[in-house]
Structures are given as C-alpha cells and as structure tokens.
Short mmCIF file of C-alpha atoms in Angstrom, two decimals:
data_model
loop_
_atom_site.label_atom_id
_atom_site.label_comp_id
_atom_site.label_asym_id
_atom_site.label_seq_id
_atom_site.Cartn_x
_atom_site.Cartn_y
_atom_site.Cartn_z
CA MET A 1 24.89 -10.22 -15.57
CA SER A 2 25.78 -9.34 -19.49
CA LEU A 3 24.87 -6.40 -20.90
CA GLU A 4 25.74 -6.29 -25.11
CA ARG A 5 25.31 -4.13 -28.13
CA ASN A 6 22.85 -4.46 -30.45
CA LEU A 7 25.53 -5.03 -33.53
CA LEU A 8 26.15 -8.09 -32.96
CA GLN A 9 22.39 -9.57 -33.45
CA ASN A 10 22.94 -11.83 -36.88
CA PHE A 11 25.04 -13.39 -34.39
CA GLY A 12 22.66 -14.57 -32.56
CA VAL A 13 23.41 -12.94 -29.82
CA TRP A 14 21.90 -9.84 -27.78
CA CYS A 15 23.69 -6.73 -28.31
CA LEU A 16 22.82 -3.41 -27.01
CA VAL A 17 24.30 -0.12 -26.67
CA LEU A 18 24.26 2.27 -22.99
CA LEU A 19 24.71 5.55 -24.59
CA VAL A 20 24.71 8.84 -21.65
CA SER A 21 24.25 11.95 -21.51
CA SER A 22 23.54 14.34 -19.49
CA CYS A 23 21.91 16.96 -22.70
CA VAL A 24 18.52 15.49 -21.47
CA ALA A 25 15.68 16.44 -20.84
CA ASN A 26 14.80 17.31 -16.94
CA ALA A 27 11.95 16.56 -15.59
CA HIS A 28 8.92 18.73 -14.38
CA ASN A 29 8.42 18.60 -10.93
CA PHE A 30 5.11 17.74 -9.93
CA ASP A 31 3.02 19.04 -7.14
CA ASP A 32 0.36 16.00 -4.72
CA THR A 33 -2.64 18.14 -6.68
CA PHE A 34 -1.33 16.53 -10.11
CA ASP A 35 -3.40 13.54 -10.69
CA PRO A 36 -1.32 10.95 -12.41
CA ILE A 37 -2.74 10.01 -15.43
CA THR A 38 -2.97 14.35 -16.37
CA ARG A 39 0.76 13.13 -16.02
CA ARG A 40 1.20 11.07 -18.66
CA ALA A 41 1.64 13.69 -21.01
CA LEU A 42 4.61 15.84 -19.05
CA VAL A 43 6.15 13.24 -17.25
CA ALA A 44 8.59 12.72 -20.70
CA GLY A 45 10.41 16.25 -20.07
CA SER A 46 10.20 20.26 -19.99
CA GLN A 47 13.46 22.38 -20.14
CA GLY A 48 13.96 23.35 -16.34
CA HIS A 49 12.18 22.19 -13.07
CA GLY A 50 8.86 23.97 -12.11
CA GLY A 51 7.31 25.15 -15.62
CA GLY A 52 7.61 25.41 -19.22
CA HIS A 53 5.03 22.67 -21.51
CA PRO A 54 5.63 19.28 -22.56
CA VAL A 55 8.08 18.19 -24.84
CA ASP A 56 8.05 14.73 -27.06
CA PRO A 57 9.93 12.61 -25.75
CA GLY A 58 11.76 11.54 -28.88
CA ASN A 59 12.88 15.01 -28.96
CA GLN A 60 16.74 14.33 -29.30
CA SER A 61 19.46 15.72 -27.49
CA PRO A 62 22.09 18.47 -29.35
CA GLN A 63 24.56 16.01 -31.30
CA VAL A 64 28.27 16.40 -28.89
CA HIS A 65 31.06 15.17 -30.59
CA TYR A 66 32.97 12.24 -27.79
CA LYS A 67 36.81 11.66 -27.04
CA VAL A 68 36.74 8.43 -27.52
CA VAL A 69 38.94 6.52 -24.71
CA ASP A 70 39.26 2.13 -25.89
CA VAL A 71 39.59 0.19 -22.93
CA SER A 72 41.46 -2.58 -25.45
CA LYS A 73 44.50 0.22 -25.57
CA PHE A 74 44.85 -0.47 -21.75
CA PRO A 75 46.87 -3.45 -20.65
CA PRO A 76 45.58 -5.85 -19.85
CA ALA A 77 42.76 -5.42 -21.35
CA LYS A 78 41.76 -8.00 -23.51
CA GLY A 79 38.26 -9.42 -25.55
CA ASP A 80 39.36 -12.51 -25.26
CA GLY A 81 36.53 -13.68 -22.12
CA LYS A 82 39.39 -15.32 -20.33
CA CYS A 83 41.58 -12.49 -19.23
CA ASP A 84 40.66 -10.96 -16.31
CA SER A 85 40.30 -6.68 -17.79
CA THR A 86 39.27 -5.08 -14.38
CA GLN A 87 42.34 -2.76 -14.37
CA GLY A 88 43.03 -2.21 -17.67
CA ILE A 89 38.82 -1.03 -17.87
CA MET A 90 39.15 1.24 -14.47
CA LYS A 91 42.46 2.63 -15.74
CA ALA A 92 40.71 3.46 -18.63
CA TRP A 93 37.23 5.27 -17.14
CA ALA A 94 40.27 7.41 -15.19
CA GLU A 95 41.34 8.77 -17.97
CA VAL A 96 37.72 9.11 -19.41
CA CYS A 97 36.47 11.30 -16.05
CA HIS A 98 39.39 13.37 -16.25
CA CYS A 99 39.18 14.60 -19.54
CA ASN A 100 38.23 18.25 -19.50
CA ALA A 101 36.05 17.34 -22.54
CA PRO A 102 33.18 14.92 -23.83
CA SER A 103 34.66 12.01 -23.51
CA LYS A 104 32.96 8.67 -24.23
CA LEU A 105 35.00 5.06 -22.64
CA LEU A 106 34.17 2.16 -25.69
CA ILE A 107 34.69 -1.49 -24.56
CA PRO A 108 35.00 -2.97 -28.11
CA LYS A 109 33.37 -6.12 -29.98
CA GLY A 110 34.89 -9.79 -28.13
CA THR A 111 34.58 -10.50 -24.67
CA TRP A 112 35.70 -8.83 -21.45
CA LEU A 113 35.60 -10.32 -17.93
CA THR A 114 35.45 -8.53 -14.95
CA ALA A 115 35.01 -8.19 -11.06
CA GLU A 116 33.69 -4.33 -9.58
CA LEU A 117 33.81 -1.98 -11.64
CA ASP A 118 33.52 1.23 -9.66
CA PHE A 119 32.53 4.01 -11.87
CA ARG A 120 33.31 6.76 -9.77
CA GLY A 121 32.99 10.71 -10.06
CA PRO A 122 33.19 13.43 -9.52
CA CYS A 123 34.22 13.96 -12.78
CA GLU A 124 35.76 17.13 -14.92
CA ALA A 125 34.34 15.16 -17.92
CA PRO A 126 31.14 17.70 -18.98
CA HIS A 127 29.21 14.49 -21.16
CA ILE A 128 30.15 10.64 -20.27
CA MET A 129 29.59 8.23 -23.30
CA ILE A 130 29.49 3.87 -22.42
CA GLU A 131 29.43 2.60 -25.60
CA ILE A 132 29.36 -1.13 -25.20
CA GLN A 133 29.73 -2.89 -28.15
CA GLY A 134 31.32 -6.94 -26.77
CA ILE A 135 30.35 -8.64 -24.58
CA LEU A 136 30.69 -7.63 -20.37
CA LEU A 137 31.49 -10.48 -18.54
CA GLY A 138 31.45 -10.93 -14.88
CA LYS A 139 33.79 -13.44 -12.89
CA PRO A 140 32.35 -16.74 -11.82
CA ASP A 141 33.92 -16.03 -7.81
CA LYS A 142 32.16 -14.10 -5.95
CA GLN A 143 34.92 -13.01 -3.72
CA ALA A 144 35.86 -10.69 -6.50
CA PHE A 145 33.11 -8.58 -5.19
CA PRO A 146 33.16 -8.36 -1.83
CA ARG A 147 30.64 -5.73 -1.32
CA GLY A 148 28.07 -8.13 -3.51
CA TRP A 149 27.75 -5.30 -6.67
CA TRP A 150 29.05 -5.75 -10.71
CA ILE A 151 29.00 -2.71 -11.96
CA ASN A 152 28.78 0.85 -9.81
CA ILE A 153 28.02 3.96 -11.17
CA MET A 154 28.12 7.00 -8.85
CA GLY A 155 28.87 10.93 -7.92
CA VAL A 156 28.65 10.48 -12.18
CA HIS A 157 25.90 13.75 -14.04
CA GLY A 158 24.68 11.98 -16.67
CA SER A 159 25.35 8.34 -17.32
CA PHE A 160 24.56 5.53 -16.61
CA VAL A 161 22.55 5.47 -12.84
CA LEU A 162 23.26 3.75 -9.55
CA ALA A 163 23.88 6.64 -7.24
CA GLN A 164 23.51 10.01 -6.79
CA SER A 165 23.25 10.62 -9.91
CA ASN A 166 21.45 13.43 -11.90
CA HIS A 167 20.01 13.80 -15.11
CA SER A 168 20.40 9.98 -16.89
CA ARG A 169 18.72 8.41 -19.47
CA VAL A 170 19.71 4.19 -19.68
CA GLU A 171 18.48 2.32 -22.62
CA ASN A 172 19.33 -0.92 -24.97
CA LEU A 173 20.39 -2.94 -22.75
CA ASN A 174 20.15 -6.84 -22.05
CA PHE A 175 20.57 -7.91 -18.46
CA VAL A 176 20.91 -11.81 -17.70
CA ASN A 177 21.62 -13.67 -14.87
CA ALA A 178 21.90 -11.65 -12.18
CA LYS A 179 23.21 -12.90 -9.03
CA GLY A 180 21.15 -10.31 -7.65
CA PHE A 181 19.43 -7.12 -7.98
CA ASN A 182 19.68 -6.31 -11.76
CA MET A 183 19.84 -2.79 -12.18
CA LYS A 184 19.29 -0.25 -8.36
CA VAL A 185 18.58 4.17 -9.26
CA PHE A 186 18.64 5.62 -5.90
CA GLU A 187 19.43 8.58 -4.85
CA ALA A 188 18.94 10.81 -8.56
CA GLU A 189 16.73 13.16 -9.87
CA ASP A 190 15.52 12.95 -13.97
CA VAL A 191 15.73 9.62 -15.15
CA THR A 192 14.98 7.41 -18.02
CA ILE A 193 15.27 3.94 -18.36
CA THR A 194 14.14 2.21 -21.37
CA ASN A 195 14.04 -0.54 -23.58
CA LEU A 196 16.17 -3.27 -21.39
CA HIS A 197 15.21 -6.98 -21.74
CA ILE A 198 16.57 -8.37 -17.86
CA THR A 199 16.26 -12.36 -17.56
CA SER A 200 17.10 -14.07 -14.10
CA PRO A 201 15.12 -17.90 -14.31
CA ASP A 202 11.96 -17.24 -12.42
CA GLU A 203 13.40 -19.53 -8.86
CA SER A 204 16.48 -17.23 -8.28
CA PRO A 205 16.19 -15.35 -5.09
CA ASN A 206 16.38 -11.46 -4.74
CA THR A 207 16.75 -10.88 -8.44
CA ASP A 208 13.89 -7.47 -8.51
CA GLY A 209 14.61 -6.18 -12.26
CA ILE A 210 14.92 -2.89 -11.88
CA HIS A 211 14.82 -0.85 -8.06
CA ILE A 212 14.28 2.88 -7.18
CA GLY A 213 14.71 4.18 -3.99
CA ARG A 214 14.90 8.08 -2.74
CA ILE A 215 14.27 9.11 -6.41
CA ARG A 216 12.22 11.56 -8.21
CA ASP A 217 11.15 11.99 -11.71
CA VAL A 218 11.90 8.94 -12.82
CA ARG A 219 11.02 6.93 -15.94
CA ILE A 220 10.48 3.36 -16.18
CA LEU A 221 9.51 2.53 -20.19
CA ASP A 222 8.78 0.18 -22.84
CA SER A 223 11.56 -3.19 -21.94
CA PHE A 224 10.70 -6.44 -21.04
CA ILE A 225 11.61 -7.37 -17.15
CA GLY A 226 11.09 -11.43 -16.22
CA THR A 227 12.55 -12.56 -12.57
CA GLY A 228 12.73 -13.98 -9.83
CA ASP A 229 11.36 -11.36 -7.87
CA ASP A 230 9.53 -7.69 -8.22
CA CYS A 231 9.55 -6.70 -12.67
CA VAL A 232 9.42 -3.17 -10.72
CA SER A 233 10.11 -2.46 -6.63
CA ILE A 234 9.57 1.07 -6.05
CA GLY A 235 11.09 2.04 -2.44
CA ASP A 236 10.90 5.00 0.34
CA GLY A 237 11.79 8.37 -1.03
CA SER A 238 9.86 8.00 -4.24
CA ILE A 239 8.02 10.71 -6.15
CA ASP A 240 6.86 11.34 -10.08
CA ILE A 241 7.74 8.48 -11.33
CA LEU A 242 6.27 6.80 -14.48
CA VAL A 243 6.32 2.84 -15.37
CA LYS A 244 4.88 2.45 -18.79
CA ASN A 245 5.01 -0.13 -21.47
CA ILE A 246 6.44 -3.04 -19.19
CA MET A 247 5.67 -6.47 -20.11
CA CYS A 248 6.66 -8.49 -17.10
CA GLY A 249 7.00 -12.23 -16.76
CA PRO A 250 8.14 -14.22 -14.65
CA GLY A 251 7.83 -12.45 -11.72
CA HIS A 252 6.70 -10.72 -8.65
CA GLY A 253 4.54 -7.80 -10.71
CA ILE A 254 5.46 -4.52 -10.41
CA SER A 255 5.68 -3.08 -6.74
CA ILE A 256 5.64 -0.61 -3.95
CA GLY A 257 7.50 -1.68 -1.83
CA SER A 258 8.23 -2.68 0.56
CA LEU A 259 8.60 0.18 2.75
CA GLY A 260 8.42 0.71 6.54
CA ARG A 261 11.66 -1.84 7.46
CA PHE A 262 13.72 1.07 7.58
CA GLU A 263 13.65 4.51 10.47
CA TYR A 264 15.42 6.36 8.69
CA GLU A 265 12.27 5.37 5.14
CA THR A 266 10.67 8.88 3.79
CA ASP A 267 7.25 9.09 1.53
CA VAL A 268 6.77 7.45 -1.30
CA ARG A 269 3.66 9.91 -3.88
CA ASN A 270 2.40 10.49 -7.27
CA VAL A 271 3.56 7.20 -8.83
CA LEU A 272 1.28 5.59 -12.56
CA VAL A 273 2.33 1.91 -13.36
CA ASP A 274 0.25 2.63 -17.17
CA ASN A 275 -0.24 0.13 -19.85
CA CYS A 276 1.80 -2.89 -18.59
CA THR A 277 1.45 -6.73 -19.10
CA PHE A 278 1.71 -9.18 -16.74
CA THR A 279 2.44 -12.49 -17.97
CA ARG A 280 2.03 -15.52 -15.31
CA THR A 281 3.80 -13.60 -11.98
CA GLN A 282 2.65 -14.22 -8.48
CA ASN A 283 1.97 -11.05 -8.47
CA GLY A 284 0.02 -7.58 -10.88
CA ALA A 285 -0.33 -4.67 -9.13
CA ARG A 286 1.32 -5.18 -5.35
CA ILE A 287 1.51 -2.38 -2.42
CA LYS A 288 3.16 -3.98 0.35
CA THR A 289 4.30 -2.84 3.89
CA PHE A 290 5.93 -4.15 7.18
CA HIS A 291 5.31 -4.39 10.37
CA ASP A 292 6.64 -1.53 12.83
CA SER A 293 6.75 0.91 10.48
CA PRO A 294 7.32 4.19 11.30
CA GLN A 295 4.97 6.63 10.07
CA ILE A 296 5.63 7.32 6.30
CA ALA A 297 2.92 7.57 3.51
CA ALA A 298 2.62 6.67 0.37
CA HIS A 299 -0.19 8.67 -1.50
CA ASN A 300 -1.62 9.92 -5.68
CA ILE A 301 0.17 5.90 -6.34
CA THR A 302 -2.58 4.83 -9.77
CA TYR A 303 -1.98 1.70 -11.92
CA SER A 304 -3.64 1.36 -15.28
CA ASN A 305 -4.67 -0.66 -17.93
CA LEU A 306 -2.91 -4.03 -17.19
CA ILE A 307 -3.58 -7.14 -18.42
CA MET A 308 -2.84 -10.12 -16.24
CA THR A 309 -2.67 -13.95 -18.13
CA ASP A 310 -2.52 -16.14 -15.27
CA VAL A 311 -1.32 -14.24 -12.63
CA TYR A 312 -2.02 -15.72 -8.35
CA ASN A 313 -2.37 -11.97 -6.98
CA PRO A 314 -3.42 -9.04 -9.57
CA ILE A 315 -4.47 -6.59 -7.46
CA ILE A 316 -3.11 -7.15 -3.25
CA ILE A 317 -2.38 -4.74 -1.00
CA ASP A 318 -0.50 -6.09 1.50
CA GLN A 319 0.64 -3.91 4.94
CA ASN A 320 1.12 -6.84 6.68
CA TYR A 321 4.55 -8.60 5.00
CA ALA A 322 6.58 -9.65 6.96
CA VAL A 323 4.84 -10.09 10.18
CA SER A 324 7.39 -10.90 12.35
CA LYS A 325 6.99 -8.21 14.69
CA PRO A 326 2.50 -7.09 16.45
CA THR A 327 2.98 -4.48 15.97
CA PRO A 328 0.48 -3.53 12.66
CA SER A 329 2.41 -0.96 10.18
CA LYS A 330 1.77 2.22 10.32
CA VAL A 331 2.49 3.48 6.77
CA LYS A 332 -0.54 5.51 5.32
CA LEU A 333 -1.58 4.63 2.37
CA SER A 334 -4.09 7.22 0.19
CA ASP A 335 -5.77 8.18 -3.28
CA ILE A 336 -5.05 4.55 -4.17
CA LYS A 337 -6.42 3.55 -7.88
CA PHE A 338 -6.79 0.28 -9.96
CA ARG A 339 -8.19 1.26 -13.13
CA ASN A 340 -9.20 -0.90 -16.49
CA ILE A 341 -7.32 -3.90 -15.13
CA LYS A 342 -9.19 -7.48 -17.02
CA GLY A 343 -6.89 -10.91 -17.44
CA THR A 344 -6.97 -14.03 -15.62
CA THR A 345 -6.10 -15.66 -12.36
CA TRP A 346 -5.53 -18.92 -10.68
CA SER A 347 -6.86 -17.65 -7.23
CA ASN A 348 -9.90 -17.41 -5.98
CA ILE A 349 -9.00 -13.86 -4.47
CA ALA A 350 -9.05 -11.90 -7.47
CA VAL A 351 -8.98 -8.45 -5.37
CA SER A 352 -6.84 -8.58 -1.81
CA LEU A 353 -6.86 -5.51 -0.09
CA ASN A 354 -4.95 -5.59 3.48
CA CYS A 355 -4.91 -2.88 5.43
CA SER A 356 -3.07 -2.19 8.50
CA SER A 357 -5.22 -1.69 11.25
CA ALA A 358 -3.10 1.15 12.88
CA VAL A 359 -3.72 3.58 9.66
CA PRO A 360 -6.37 1.80 7.49
CA CYS A 361 -6.37 2.68 4.03
CA GLN A 362 -8.11 5.83 2.48
CA GLY A 363 -9.71 6.73 -0.99
CA VAL A 364 -8.28 3.59 -2.51
CA GLU A 365 -10.78 3.07 -5.43
CA LEU A 366 -11.19 0.05 -8.27
CA PHE A 367 -12.95 1.22 -11.80
CA ASP A 368 -13.64 -1.48 -14.26
CA VAL A 369 -11.80 -4.41 -12.88
CA ASP A 370 -12.81 -7.81 -15.32
CA LEU A 371 -10.85 -10.54 -13.67
CA ARG A 372 -11.43 -14.03 -14.29
CA TYR A 373 -10.75 -17.82 -13.25
CA THR A 374 -8.31 -19.99 -15.01
CA GLY A 375 -7.37 -22.26 -11.64
CA ASN A 376 -7.78 -25.84 -10.61
CA ASN A 377 -10.89 -25.49 -7.65
CA THR A 378 -13.62 -27.40 -9.28
CA VAL A 379 -15.73 -26.13 -6.19
CA ASP A 380 -15.44 -22.40 -7.12
CA LYS A 381 -15.12 -21.59 -10.21
CA ILE A 382 -15.10 -17.61 -9.80
CA THR A 383 -12.81 -14.72 -8.53
CA HIS A 384 -13.95 -13.12 -5.23
CA SER A 385 -12.18 -10.05 -3.04
CA ALA A 386 -11.02 -10.26 0.39
CA CYS A 387 -11.35 -6.58 2.07
CA ALA A 388 -9.44 -5.23 5.50
CA HIS A 389 -9.29 -1.54 6.72
CA ALA A 390 -8.80 -0.91 3.67
CA ASN A 391 -12.09 1.59 3.31
CA ALA A 392 -12.56 0.67 -1.09
CA LYS A 393 -15.02 1.77 -3.18
CA PHE A 394 -15.41 -0.20 -6.69
CA GLY A 395 -17.46 1.38 -9.63
CA GLY A 396 -17.48 0.39 -13.63
CA VAL A 397 -17.41 -3.56 -14.85
CA MET A 398 -16.38 -5.50 -11.31
CA ASN A 399 -15.79 -8.99 -11.36
CA PRO A 400 -15.03 -9.83 -8.85
CA PRO A 401 -17.51 -7.48 -7.13
CA GLY A 402 -16.23 -5.51 -5.19
CA CYS A 403 -16.15 -6.10 -1.28
CA LYS A 404 -19.68 -5.00 0.99
CA ILE A 405 -18.80 -2.06 2.73
#
C-alpha cells in the first residue's frame, strides 16, 4: 500500500497529502428521530455537539503555524527506497508528539521503505499534521508486520485516525494493493474522510476499502474505491454515518455489516448512503448479518440516489450470512429504505430481501427502483424480487415489481 502526494503528479505518480488537524467543526449528534435525508444538510457539522446551526463543509479551519519535523534528519531514515526508514520515522514522530506546540511530521520527496509504523498517543502537541510529499513503501517481508497492520495511529486526537482519535480529517490519499483492509477507523467521533483513491485487485480477499465500527458522526465523501471486498463496510456500533459521492468498483459494494458475529457487538443506527455509483461489483446496497447472533439492531438506514452498472446483487439484505450455525440471526432490522436506485444487473434477482425468521424485518421500503437485466439468460430476460420475512412496502416506479405480500 502506498501513500503519495500530488506535487509529483507531473512525473506520472499519484501524489497526495495527508492533512490532519483538530480544528475541524464537530459533527452534529442526531437523535434517532431524524430522517437520514433530513440529515444531509446538517451532517457537515456544527460548532459543538447537540446543537447549533449547520455549517458549510467547505469552511476552512483557522490557520495554524506548525513546527516542522523532517524525517530525513533522523537516521537511519533515507528516501532511497532501499534503507529501512522505520526507526528514523518513529524518532521523528516522538519529537512531534511530545512538542508543546503545533507540529508537523514531514515525509519529504523520495521513497521511504518502512515496516510497522505505530504513531501512538497521547501527545502533548495541540495539533498534529502528517504531510507526505514522497512515497511510503511497505516492506515486502510479512515478518515486518507482526501485528497484521502497517500504519497505526491511536490515541492522537485531531489526526489521521485509525483508533480512538476524535475530531479528525483524512483527505487526499492514494492506497494501492493493500495486504488487508486499506483503512480501518474505529472507536472515534467526528471523523471526515474525503478524496481518497483506493485500489486493490478484484480477486484480493479482505481488502475492504474503508471499514468503520464503534464510531459516531462520520462522513465518507467524494472518493474512488475499487477492491476485492467491500468498498465501504459499516460495522457494529456505528451511529450517524454519511457515505456520499463514492465511486465503487470492483468490489462487494457498500455494506452494513457483517453484524452479529461477536457477542459484544452493539447497535447500528442513522446511516445514509447517497449519490454513489457501482460498476461491475458483486453487490450494491447490502446489509448482512450472521446466524446465531446477539440481540442487536440496525435501525434508520437509507440507500438513495444510486447508479448500478452490471451489478450482480444491486439491492440485498442477507440475514443468512455465513450459515454454519443453525440458529437464525437475532439482528433486528427496521426502518430500512432504498430510494431512487437505477441501472443494470446481470442477475435475474435484482432485489433480494432475505430477512431473519427469528426477527423479521420491519419498515423496509423501496421506492423508485429501476434495474434492467443485461445478463446471458436467454429464457428469462427480466428482473425479479425475492423476499423472505421482509414485510416490505414498494412504491413509485418498480422494476422489478415488488414482492407480493
């Protein structure tokens, strides 16, 4: 996986900057009574939690002057693509973290070969920026990553966030050929992820583009994601989530779940996936839950204004995900909406609502769905809906027709 900056774009290399600051607006906390469509104007943020007026997401933070810590000044770091720069970068991080003024970790032009990078807080610096002008290159030896990840940032508020880091922004990054999840964000509040370009081969397993969980007030915006797994996966404990303007493909779609695999999982609520495109993906809008699950819920979820191009399962609820255990899923799905979804599919079953027999779905609504068949079935050239325990309502233009109640 490589992270690069756009100053080198003229040289034919994706080059992007990671800008992180705690001076971003806090997201508005939404009560369960908010319809996700109403939230679109508010989810960009407001000053303070629980109130205030919506703000323009383009508003800039106050200017902050940073002390620059250049990793090239910390041996053995060297941007030649050959020297292991891990120790030098970590020495530079320690200086950034323990500075009592706003600080910038600068990774200058060059190719910086590294093993695990564990950027861990708490830090004394009130604001931290990590600016990547060159290329971070992961070592090819798997033994260099004993904990199974490459770059971990934890307990650093106002930073590129992977864990326990609040009020954060991640933008303008390029991820290429990750060995696992490209980005995992959890146990955080008020996070904006925008303008990412993520690519992994379509046959690469478990290479989710962005996975989130146990998180609140998150915006995933304006990005291209093509992987061998979910473009975006929304795990348990996710509340007040906006996913908007995502180009997904290849991959397994934008998924809620999988949910219910572990006993400690908690509810998901208030999720809006809006204005996204799916190109030759296995799934489009998907909700998936395990058998033999704890009694949790996923509530107030809306997929709207989606374009599908040759997607196998454009709309799918699968509560029989991984059916190795006989007990039906106990994840209760309610207030689930699919609105204005159009395009093509190479499956005759364009809408599959396979809910749990133990806790049937409640409040599932589909409105204005138009999905045309483009597959190779010469006998059946139309699309169909398939429903089990779904209690679904259908309205507007429906192609395929809704399930008979």
